[in-house]
PDB file of C-alpha atoms in Angstrom:
ATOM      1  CA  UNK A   1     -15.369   8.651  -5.078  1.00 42.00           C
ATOM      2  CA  UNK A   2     -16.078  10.446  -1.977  1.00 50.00           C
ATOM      3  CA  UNK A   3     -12.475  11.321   0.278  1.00 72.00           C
ATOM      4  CA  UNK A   4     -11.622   8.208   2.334  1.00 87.00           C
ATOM      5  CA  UNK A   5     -11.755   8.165   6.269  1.00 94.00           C
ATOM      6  CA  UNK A   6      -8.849   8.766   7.824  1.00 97.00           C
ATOM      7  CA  UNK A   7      -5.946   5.648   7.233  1.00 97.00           C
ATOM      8  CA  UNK A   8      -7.846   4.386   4.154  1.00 97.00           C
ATOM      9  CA  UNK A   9      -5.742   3.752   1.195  1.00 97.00           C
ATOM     10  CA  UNK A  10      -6.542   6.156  -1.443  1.00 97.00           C
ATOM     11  CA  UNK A  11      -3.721   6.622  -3.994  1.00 97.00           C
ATOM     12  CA  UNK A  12      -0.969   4.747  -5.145  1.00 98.00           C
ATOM     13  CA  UNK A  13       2.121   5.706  -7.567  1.00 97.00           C
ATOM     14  CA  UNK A  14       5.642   4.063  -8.256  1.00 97.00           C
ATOM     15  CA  UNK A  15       8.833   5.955  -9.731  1.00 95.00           C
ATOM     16  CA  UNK A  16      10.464   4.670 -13.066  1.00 96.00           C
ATOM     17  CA  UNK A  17      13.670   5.672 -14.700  1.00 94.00           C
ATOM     18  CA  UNK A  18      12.045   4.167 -17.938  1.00 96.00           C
ATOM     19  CA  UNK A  19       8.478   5.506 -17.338  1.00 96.00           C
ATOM     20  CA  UNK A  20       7.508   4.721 -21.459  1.00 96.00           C
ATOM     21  CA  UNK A  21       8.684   1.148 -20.616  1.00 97.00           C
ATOM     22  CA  UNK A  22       6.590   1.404 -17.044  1.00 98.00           C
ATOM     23  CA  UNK A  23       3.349   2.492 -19.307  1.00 98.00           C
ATOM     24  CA  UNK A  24       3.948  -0.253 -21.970  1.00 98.00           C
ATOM     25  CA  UNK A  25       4.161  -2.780 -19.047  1.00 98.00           C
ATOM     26  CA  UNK A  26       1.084  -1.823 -16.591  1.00 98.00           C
ATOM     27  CA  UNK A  27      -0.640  -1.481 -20.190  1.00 98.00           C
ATOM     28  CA  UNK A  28      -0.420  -5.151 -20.984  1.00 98.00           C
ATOM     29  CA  UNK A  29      -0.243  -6.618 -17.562  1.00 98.00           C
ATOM     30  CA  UNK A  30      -3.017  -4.884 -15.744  1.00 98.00           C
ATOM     31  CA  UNK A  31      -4.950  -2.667 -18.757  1.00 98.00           C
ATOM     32  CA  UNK A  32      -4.258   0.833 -17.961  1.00 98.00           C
ATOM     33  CA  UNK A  33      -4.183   3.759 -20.339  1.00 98.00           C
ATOM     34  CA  UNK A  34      -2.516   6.708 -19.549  1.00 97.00           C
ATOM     35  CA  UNK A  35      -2.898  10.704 -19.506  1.00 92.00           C
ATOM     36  CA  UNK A  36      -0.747  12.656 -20.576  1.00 85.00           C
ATOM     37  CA  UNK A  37       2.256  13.442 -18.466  1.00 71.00           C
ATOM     38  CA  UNK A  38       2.109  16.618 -16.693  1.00 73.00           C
ATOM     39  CA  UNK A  39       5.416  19.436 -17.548  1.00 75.00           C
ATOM     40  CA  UNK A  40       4.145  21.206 -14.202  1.00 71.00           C
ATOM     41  CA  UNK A  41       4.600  18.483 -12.440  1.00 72.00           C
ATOM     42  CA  UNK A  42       7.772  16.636 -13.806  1.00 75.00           C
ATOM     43  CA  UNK A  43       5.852  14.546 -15.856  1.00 81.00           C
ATOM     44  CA  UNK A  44       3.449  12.583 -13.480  1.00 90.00           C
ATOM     45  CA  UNK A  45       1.372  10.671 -15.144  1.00 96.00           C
ATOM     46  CA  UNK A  46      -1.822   8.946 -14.249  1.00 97.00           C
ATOM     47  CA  UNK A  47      -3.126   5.569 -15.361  1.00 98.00           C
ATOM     48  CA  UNK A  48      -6.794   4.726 -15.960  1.00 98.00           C
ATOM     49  CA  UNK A  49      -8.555   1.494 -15.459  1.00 98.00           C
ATOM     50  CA  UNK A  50     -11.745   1.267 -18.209  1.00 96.00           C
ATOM     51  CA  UNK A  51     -11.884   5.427 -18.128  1.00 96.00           C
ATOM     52  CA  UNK A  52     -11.087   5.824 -14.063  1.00 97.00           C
ATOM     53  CA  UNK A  53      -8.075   6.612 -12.039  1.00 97.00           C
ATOM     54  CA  UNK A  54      -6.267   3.680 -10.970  1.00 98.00           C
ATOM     55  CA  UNK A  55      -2.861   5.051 -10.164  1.00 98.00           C
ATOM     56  CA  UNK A  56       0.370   7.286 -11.327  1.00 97.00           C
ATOM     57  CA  UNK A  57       3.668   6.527 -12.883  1.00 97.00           C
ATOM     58  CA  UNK A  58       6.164   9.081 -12.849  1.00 94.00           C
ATOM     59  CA  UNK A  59       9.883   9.894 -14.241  1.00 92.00           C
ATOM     60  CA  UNK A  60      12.461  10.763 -10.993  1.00 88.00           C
ATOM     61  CA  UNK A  61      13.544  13.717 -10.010  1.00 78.00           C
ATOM     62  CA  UNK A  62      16.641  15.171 -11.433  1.00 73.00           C
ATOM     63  CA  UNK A  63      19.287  14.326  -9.379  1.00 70.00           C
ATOM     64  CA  UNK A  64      17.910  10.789  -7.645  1.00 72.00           C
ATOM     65  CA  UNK A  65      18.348   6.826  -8.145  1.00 74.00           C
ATOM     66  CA  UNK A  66      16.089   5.838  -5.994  1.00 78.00           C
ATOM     67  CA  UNK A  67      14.937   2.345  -6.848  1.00 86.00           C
ATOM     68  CA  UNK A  68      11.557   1.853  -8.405  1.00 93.00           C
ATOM     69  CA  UNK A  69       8.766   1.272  -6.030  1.00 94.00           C
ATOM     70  CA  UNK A  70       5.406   1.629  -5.474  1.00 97.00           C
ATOM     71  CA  UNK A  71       3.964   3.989  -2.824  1.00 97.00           C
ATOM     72  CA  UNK A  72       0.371   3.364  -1.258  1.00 98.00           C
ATOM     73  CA  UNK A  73      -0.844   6.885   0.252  1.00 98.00           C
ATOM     74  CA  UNK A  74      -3.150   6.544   3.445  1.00 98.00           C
ATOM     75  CA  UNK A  75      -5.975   9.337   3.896  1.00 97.00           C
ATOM     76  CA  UNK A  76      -5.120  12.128   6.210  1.00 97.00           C
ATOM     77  CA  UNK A  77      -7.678  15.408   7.042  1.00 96.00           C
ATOM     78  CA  UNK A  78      -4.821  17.695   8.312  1.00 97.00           C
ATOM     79  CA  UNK A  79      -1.357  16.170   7.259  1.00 97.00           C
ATOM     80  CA  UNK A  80       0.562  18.034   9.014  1.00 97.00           C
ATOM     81  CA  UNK A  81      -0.969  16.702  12.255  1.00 98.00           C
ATOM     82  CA  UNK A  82      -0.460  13.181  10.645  1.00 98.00           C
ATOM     83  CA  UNK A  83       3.349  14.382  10.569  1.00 98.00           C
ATOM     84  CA  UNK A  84       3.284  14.846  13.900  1.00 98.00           C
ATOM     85  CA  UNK A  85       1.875  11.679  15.130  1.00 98.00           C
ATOM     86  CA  UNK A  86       4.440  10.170  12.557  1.00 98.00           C
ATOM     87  CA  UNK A  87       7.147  11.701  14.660  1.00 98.00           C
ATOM     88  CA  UNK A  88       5.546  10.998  18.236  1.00 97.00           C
ATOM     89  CA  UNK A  89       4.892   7.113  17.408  1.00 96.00           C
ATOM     90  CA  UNK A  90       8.663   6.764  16.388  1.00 97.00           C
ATOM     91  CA  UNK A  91       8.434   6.641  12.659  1.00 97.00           C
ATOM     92  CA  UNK A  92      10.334   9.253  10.738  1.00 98.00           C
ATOM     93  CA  UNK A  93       8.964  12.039   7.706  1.00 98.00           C
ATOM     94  CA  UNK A  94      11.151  11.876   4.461  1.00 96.00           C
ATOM     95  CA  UNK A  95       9.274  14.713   2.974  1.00 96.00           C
ATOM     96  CA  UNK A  96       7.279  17.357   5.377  1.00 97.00           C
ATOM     97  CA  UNK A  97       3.966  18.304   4.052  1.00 97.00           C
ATOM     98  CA  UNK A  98       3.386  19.403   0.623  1.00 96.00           C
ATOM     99  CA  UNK A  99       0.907  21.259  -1.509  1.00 95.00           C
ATOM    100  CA  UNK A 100       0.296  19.623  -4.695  1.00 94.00           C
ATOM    101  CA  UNK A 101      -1.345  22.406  -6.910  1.00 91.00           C
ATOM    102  CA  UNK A 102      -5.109  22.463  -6.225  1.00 93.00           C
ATOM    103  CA  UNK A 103      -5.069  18.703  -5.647  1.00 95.00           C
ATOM    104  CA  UNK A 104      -4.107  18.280  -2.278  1.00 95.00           C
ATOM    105  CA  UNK A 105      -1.155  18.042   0.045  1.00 97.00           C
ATOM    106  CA  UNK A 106       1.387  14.765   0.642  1.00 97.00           C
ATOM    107  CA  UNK A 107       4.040  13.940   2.859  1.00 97.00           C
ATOM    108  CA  UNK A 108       6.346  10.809   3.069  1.00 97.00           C
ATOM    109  CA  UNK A 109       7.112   8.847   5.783  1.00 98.00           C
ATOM    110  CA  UNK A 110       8.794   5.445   7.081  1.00 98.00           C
ATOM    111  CA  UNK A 111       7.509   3.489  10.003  1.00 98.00           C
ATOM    112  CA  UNK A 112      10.055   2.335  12.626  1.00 96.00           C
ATOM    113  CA  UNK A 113      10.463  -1.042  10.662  1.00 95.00           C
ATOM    114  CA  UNK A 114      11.522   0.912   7.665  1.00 96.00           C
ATOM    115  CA  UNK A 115       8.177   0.441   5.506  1.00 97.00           C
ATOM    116  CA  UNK A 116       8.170   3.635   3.397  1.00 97.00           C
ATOM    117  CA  UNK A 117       4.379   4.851   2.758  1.00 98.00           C
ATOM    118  CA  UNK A 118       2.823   8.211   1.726  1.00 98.00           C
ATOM    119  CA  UNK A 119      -0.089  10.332   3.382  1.00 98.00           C
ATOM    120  CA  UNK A 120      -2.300  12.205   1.811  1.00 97.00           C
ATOM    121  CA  UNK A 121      -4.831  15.115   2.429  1.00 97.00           C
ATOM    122  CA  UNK A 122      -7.290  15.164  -0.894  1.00 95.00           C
ATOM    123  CA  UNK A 123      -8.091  18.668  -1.918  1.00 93.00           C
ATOM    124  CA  UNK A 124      -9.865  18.210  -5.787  1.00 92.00           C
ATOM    125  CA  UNK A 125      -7.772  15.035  -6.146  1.00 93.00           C
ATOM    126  CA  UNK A 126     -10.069  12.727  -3.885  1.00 93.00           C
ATOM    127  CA  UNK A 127      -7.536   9.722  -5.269  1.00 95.00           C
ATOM    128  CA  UNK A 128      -8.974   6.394  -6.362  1.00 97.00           C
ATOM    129  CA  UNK A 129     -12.024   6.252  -8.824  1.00 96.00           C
ATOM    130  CA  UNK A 130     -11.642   2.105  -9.018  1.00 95.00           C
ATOM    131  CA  UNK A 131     -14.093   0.366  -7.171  1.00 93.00           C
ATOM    132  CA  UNK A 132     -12.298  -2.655  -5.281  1.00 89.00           C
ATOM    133  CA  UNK A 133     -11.743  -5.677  -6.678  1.00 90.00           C
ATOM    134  CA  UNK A 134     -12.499  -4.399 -10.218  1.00 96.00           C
ATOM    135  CA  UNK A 135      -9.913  -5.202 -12.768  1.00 97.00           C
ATOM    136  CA  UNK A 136      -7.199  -3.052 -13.184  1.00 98.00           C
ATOM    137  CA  UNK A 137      -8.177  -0.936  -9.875  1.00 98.00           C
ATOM    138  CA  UNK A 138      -6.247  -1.385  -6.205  1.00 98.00           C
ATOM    139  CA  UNK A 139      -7.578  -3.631  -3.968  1.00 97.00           C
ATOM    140  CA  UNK A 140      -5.281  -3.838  -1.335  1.00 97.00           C
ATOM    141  CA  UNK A 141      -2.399  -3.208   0.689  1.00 97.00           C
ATOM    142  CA  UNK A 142      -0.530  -4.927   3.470  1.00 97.00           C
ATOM    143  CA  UNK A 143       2.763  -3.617   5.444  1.00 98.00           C
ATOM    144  CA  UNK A 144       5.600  -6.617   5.032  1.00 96.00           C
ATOM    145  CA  UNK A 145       7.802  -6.052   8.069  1.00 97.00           C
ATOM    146  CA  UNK A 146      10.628  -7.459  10.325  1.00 96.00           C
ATOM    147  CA  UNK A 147       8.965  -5.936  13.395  1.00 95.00           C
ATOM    148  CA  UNK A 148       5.250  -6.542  13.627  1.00 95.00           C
ATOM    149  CA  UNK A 149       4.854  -5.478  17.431  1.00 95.00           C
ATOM    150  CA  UNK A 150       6.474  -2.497  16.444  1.00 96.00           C
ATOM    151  CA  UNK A 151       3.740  -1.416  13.368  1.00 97.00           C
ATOM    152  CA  UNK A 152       1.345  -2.674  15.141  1.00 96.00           C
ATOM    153  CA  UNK A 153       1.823  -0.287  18.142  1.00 96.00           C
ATOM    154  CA  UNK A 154       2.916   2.453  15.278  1.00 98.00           C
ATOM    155  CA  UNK A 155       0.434   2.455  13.115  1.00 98.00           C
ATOM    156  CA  UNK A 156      -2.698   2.551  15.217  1.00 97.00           C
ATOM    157  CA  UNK A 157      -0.866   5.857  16.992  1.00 97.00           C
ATOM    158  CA  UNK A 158      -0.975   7.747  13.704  1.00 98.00           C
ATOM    159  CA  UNK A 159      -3.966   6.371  12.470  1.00 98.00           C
ATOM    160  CA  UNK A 160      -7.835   6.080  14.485  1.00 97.00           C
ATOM    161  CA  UNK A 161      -7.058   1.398  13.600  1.00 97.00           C
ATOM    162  CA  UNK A 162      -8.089  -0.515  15.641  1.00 96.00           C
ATOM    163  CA  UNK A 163      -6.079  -4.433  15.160  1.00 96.00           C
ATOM    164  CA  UNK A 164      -7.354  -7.567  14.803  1.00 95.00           C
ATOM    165  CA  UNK A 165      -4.823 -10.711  14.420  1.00 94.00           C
ATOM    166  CA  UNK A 166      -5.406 -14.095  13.110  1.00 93.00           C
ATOM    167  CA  UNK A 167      -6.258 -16.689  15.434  1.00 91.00           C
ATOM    168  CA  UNK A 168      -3.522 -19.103  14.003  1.00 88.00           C
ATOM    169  CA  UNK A 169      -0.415 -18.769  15.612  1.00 81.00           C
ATOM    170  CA  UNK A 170       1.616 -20.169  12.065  1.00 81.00           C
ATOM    171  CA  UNK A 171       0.738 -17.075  10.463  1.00 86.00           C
ATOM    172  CA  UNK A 172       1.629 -13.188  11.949  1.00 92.00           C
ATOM    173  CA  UNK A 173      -1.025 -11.290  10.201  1.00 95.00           C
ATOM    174  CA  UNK A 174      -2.514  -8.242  11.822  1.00 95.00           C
ATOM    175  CA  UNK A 175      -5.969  -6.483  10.090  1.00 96.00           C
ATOM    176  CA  UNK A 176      -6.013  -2.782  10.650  1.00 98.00           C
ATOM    177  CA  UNK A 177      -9.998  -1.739  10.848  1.00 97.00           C
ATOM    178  CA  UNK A 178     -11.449   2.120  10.207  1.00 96.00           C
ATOM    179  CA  UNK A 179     -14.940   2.199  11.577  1.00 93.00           C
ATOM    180  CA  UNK A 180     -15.669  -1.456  11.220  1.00 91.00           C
ATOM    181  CA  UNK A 181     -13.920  -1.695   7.867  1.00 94.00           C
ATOM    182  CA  UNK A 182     -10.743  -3.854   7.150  1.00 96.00           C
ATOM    183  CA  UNK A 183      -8.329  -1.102   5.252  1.00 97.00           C
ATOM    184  CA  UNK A 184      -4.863  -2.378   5.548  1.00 97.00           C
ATOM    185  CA  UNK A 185      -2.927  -5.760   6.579  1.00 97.00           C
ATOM    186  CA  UNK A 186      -0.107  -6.500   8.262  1.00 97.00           C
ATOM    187  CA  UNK A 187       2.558  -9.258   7.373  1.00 95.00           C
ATOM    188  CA  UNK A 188       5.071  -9.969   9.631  1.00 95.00           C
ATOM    189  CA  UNK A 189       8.261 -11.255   7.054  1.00 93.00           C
ATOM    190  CA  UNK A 190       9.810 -14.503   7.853  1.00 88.00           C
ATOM    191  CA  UNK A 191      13.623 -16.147   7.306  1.00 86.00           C
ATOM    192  CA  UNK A 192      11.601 -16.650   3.241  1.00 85.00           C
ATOM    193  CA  UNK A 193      12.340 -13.078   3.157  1.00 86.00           C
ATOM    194  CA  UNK A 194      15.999 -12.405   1.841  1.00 85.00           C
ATOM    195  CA  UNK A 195      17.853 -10.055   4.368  1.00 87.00           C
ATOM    196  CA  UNK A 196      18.286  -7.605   2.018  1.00 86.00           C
ATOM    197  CA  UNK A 197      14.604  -6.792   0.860  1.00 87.00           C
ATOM    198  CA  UNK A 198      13.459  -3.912   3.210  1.00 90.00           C
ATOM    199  CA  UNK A 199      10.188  -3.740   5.167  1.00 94.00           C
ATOM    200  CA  UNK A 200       7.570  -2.188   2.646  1.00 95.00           C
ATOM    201  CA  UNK A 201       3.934  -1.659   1.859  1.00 96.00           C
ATOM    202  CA  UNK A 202       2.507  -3.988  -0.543  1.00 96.00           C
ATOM    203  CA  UNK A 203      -0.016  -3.281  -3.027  1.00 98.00           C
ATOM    204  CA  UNK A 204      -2.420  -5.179  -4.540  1.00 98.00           C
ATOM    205  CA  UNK A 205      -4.146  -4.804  -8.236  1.00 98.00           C
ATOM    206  CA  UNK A 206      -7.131  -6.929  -9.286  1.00 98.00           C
ATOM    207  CA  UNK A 207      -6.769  -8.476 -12.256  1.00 98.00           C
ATOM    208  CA  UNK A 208      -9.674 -10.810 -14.161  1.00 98.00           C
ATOM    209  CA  UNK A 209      -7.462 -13.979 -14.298  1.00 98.00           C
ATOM    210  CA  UNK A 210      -4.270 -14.024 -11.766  1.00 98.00           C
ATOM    211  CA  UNK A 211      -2.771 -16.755 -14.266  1.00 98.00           C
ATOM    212  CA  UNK A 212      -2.910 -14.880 -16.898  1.00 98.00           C
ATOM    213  CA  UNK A 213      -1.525 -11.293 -15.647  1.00 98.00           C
ATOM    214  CA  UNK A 214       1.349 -13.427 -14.638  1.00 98.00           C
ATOM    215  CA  UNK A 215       2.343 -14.946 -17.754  1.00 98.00           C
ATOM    216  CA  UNK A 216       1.780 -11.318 -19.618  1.00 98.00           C
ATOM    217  CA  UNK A 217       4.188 -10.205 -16.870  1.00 98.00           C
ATOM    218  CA  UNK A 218       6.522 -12.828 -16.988  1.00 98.00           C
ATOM    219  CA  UNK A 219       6.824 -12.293 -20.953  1.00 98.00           C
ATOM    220  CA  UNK A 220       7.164  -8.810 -20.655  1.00 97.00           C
ATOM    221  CA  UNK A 221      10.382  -9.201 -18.680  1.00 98.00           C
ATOM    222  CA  UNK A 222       8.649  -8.817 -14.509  1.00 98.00           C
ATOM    223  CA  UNK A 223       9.781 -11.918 -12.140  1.00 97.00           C
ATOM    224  CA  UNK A 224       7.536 -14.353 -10.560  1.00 98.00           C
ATOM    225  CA  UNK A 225       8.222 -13.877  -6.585  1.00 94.00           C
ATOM    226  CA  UNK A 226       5.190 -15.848  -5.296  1.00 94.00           C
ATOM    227  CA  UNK A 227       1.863 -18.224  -6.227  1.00 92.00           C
ATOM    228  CA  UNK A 228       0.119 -17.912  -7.775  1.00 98.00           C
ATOM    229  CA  UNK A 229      -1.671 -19.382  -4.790  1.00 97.00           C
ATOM    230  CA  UNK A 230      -5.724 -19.721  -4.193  1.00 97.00           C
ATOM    231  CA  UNK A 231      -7.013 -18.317  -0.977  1.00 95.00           C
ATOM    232  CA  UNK A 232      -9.989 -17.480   0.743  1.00 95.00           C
ATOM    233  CA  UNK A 233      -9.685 -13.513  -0.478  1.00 95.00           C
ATOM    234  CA  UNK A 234      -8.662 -14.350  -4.061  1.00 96.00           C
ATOM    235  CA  UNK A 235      -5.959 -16.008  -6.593  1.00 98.00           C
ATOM    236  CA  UNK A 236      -2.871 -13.926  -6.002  1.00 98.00           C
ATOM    237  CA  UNK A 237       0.598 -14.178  -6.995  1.00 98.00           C
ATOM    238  CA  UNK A 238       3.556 -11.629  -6.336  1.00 97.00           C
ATOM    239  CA  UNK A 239       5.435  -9.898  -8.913  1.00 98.00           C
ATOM    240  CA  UNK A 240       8.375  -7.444  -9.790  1.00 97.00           C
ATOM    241  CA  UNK A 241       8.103  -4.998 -13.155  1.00 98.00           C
ATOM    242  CA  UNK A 242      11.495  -5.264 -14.724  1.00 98.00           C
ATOM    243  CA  UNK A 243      12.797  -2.149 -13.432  1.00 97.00           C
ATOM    244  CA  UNK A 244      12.284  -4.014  -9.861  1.00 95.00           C
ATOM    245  CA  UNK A 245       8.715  -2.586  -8.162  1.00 96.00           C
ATOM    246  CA  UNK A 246       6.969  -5.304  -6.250  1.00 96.00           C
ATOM    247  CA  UNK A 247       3.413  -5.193  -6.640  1.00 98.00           C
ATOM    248  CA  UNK A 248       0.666  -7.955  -6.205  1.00 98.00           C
ATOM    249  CA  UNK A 249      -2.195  -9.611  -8.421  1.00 98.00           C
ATOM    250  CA  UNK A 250      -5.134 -10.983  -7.080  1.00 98.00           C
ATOM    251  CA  UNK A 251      -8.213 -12.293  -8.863  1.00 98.00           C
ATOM    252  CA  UNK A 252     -10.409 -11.766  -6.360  1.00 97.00           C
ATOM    253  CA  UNK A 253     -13.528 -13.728  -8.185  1.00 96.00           C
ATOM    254  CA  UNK A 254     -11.202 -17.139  -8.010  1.00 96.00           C
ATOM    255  CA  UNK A 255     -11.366 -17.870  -3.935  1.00 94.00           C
ATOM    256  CA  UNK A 256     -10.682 -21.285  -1.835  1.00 94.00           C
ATOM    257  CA  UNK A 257     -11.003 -21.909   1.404  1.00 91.00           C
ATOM    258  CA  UNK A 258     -12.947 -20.666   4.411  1.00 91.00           C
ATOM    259  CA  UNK A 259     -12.313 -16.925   6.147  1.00 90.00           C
ATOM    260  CA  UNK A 260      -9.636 -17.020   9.083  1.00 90.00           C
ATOM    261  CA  UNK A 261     -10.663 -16.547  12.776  1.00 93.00           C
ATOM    262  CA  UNK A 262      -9.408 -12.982  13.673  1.00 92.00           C
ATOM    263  CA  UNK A 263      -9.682 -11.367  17.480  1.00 92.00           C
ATOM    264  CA  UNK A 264      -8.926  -8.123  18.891  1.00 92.00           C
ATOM    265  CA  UNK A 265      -5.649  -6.703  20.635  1.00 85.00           C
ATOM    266  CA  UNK A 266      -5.220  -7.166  23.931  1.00 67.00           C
ATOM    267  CA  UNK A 267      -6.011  -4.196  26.065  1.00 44.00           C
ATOM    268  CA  UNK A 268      -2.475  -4.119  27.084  1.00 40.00           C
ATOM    269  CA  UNK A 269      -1.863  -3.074  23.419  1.00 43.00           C
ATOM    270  CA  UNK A 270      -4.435  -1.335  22.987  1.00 40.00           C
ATOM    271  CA  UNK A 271      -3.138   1.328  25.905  1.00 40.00           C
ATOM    272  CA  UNK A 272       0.345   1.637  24.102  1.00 41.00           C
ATOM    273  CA  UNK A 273      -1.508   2.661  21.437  1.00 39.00           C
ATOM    274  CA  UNK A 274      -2.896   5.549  22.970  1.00 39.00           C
ATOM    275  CA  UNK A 275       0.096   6.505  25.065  1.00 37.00           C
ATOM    276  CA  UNK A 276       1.544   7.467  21.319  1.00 39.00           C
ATOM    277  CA  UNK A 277      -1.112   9.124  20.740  1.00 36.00           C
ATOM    278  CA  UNK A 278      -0.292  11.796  23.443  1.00 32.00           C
ATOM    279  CA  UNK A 279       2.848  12.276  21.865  1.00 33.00           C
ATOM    280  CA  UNK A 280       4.779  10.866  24.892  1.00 33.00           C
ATOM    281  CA  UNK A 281       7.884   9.443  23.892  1.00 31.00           C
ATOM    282  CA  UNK A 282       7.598   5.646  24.277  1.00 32.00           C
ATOM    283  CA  UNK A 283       9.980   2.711  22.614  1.00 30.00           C
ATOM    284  CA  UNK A 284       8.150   0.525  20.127  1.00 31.00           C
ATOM    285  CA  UNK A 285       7.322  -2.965  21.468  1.00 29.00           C
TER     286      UNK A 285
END
């Protein structure tokens, strides 16, 4: 796979204190093999999807108890000026920019909301091989937050989006577009969402039959959060592993119903936008 354009989601990994229990679990659930872990890198390990990279598990670092979650990395040419934008729009960098080997270079970040999400700038890692919607690969990603104006205005500063919305007012849904294509979603988190769960970045994994991943899951110790429900993208239904990362199935053959109505930003927005852009300091709407 050729590297993404810039804001694409193109890699995805998640943090496990039991990482052989993390690889018996993705194994059943969504079909992945693994390679073997890497010493040089403190045992990251990636997961395959029918002979392609789908994704990484990896042990923590010595020394952290961070919860298990997963991380979607957006596509960056220079990320280091990605960092900067980061900083200009509001958000904040958790780790500055760093070279991975020959593979490339990553950086971690959180939005104003609090969504945690990685950047990355492919050198001979170009990140996914899945095609979407093929089982066991990503197929999307959406940022859950309390503050939708606020990503909304953020992440079209640090990335070239441009945002669409649904046309019905019941549901808060942005679409965030690169060159005509519909990369990322965002979902503004209602009063359904217990205080306590942070803003985050949701990723998706195609799956043949969303039933069935959830009842593999289910037995293999992960929680039911949502669905599964039948929309007009696909069957989905939320899950946590059982060392607590959220992640998302979706059958994406399985659909029902008819496409929402979408329309641009207002202008008004649209000018915020670029006013973080020019690194002028400016407060989130």
């Amino acid at each position: 796979m050729a590297v993404q354009p810039e804001g694409t989601p193109c890699w995805a990994d998640a943090t496990f204190a039991d990482l052989e229990g993390a690889k018996s679990f993705y194994g059943d659930v969504l079909g992945w093999t693994f390679a073997e872990g890497s010493p040089e890198f403190g045992g990251y390990t990636t997961a395959y999807a029918n002979g392609k990279r789908a994704a990484a598990l990896t042990p923590p670092m010595p020394g952290t108890d961070a919860p298990s979650a997963w991380c979607l990395y957006l596509a960056s040419p220079d990320a280091a000026a990605t960092a900067g934008k980061i900083r200009a729009g509001g958000g904040e960098v958790l780790m500055e920019p760093m070279q991975v080997g020959e593979f490339g270079t990553m950086l971690l970040a959180r939005d104003p909301g609090g969504a945690v999400f990685g950047v990355w700038q492919a050198d001979t890692h170009d990140g996914f091989e899945t095609e979407m919607g093929v089982p066991g690969g990503y197929c999307w990603g959406e940022v859950f937050t309390r503050d939708p104006k606020a990503a909304d205005t953020f992440f079209p500063a640090a990335f070239p989006y441009t945002v669409r919305k649904f046309d019905d007012e019941s549901m808060d849904f942005g679409m965030y577009d690169v060159q005509g294509e519909t990369v990322l979603g965002r979902m503004a988190m209602g009063d359904d969402f217990p205080p306590e769960v942070p803003a985050y970045l949701n990723v998706y994994f195609a799956v043949p039959d969303c039933d069935a991943a959830v009842v593999k899951a289910t037995e293999r110790g992960g929680v039911l959060r949502f669905g599964p429900m039948d929309s007009p993208f696909g069957r989905f239904a939320a899950l946590s592993d059982p060392q607590g990362a959220s992640f998302t199935v979706i059958d994406v053959t399985k659909t029902e119903g008819e496409m929402p109505a979408t329309s641009p930003v207002r202008r008004a927005e649209g000018r915020a936008r670029r006013t973080g852009l020019s690194g002028e300091p400016r407060t989130p709407a």
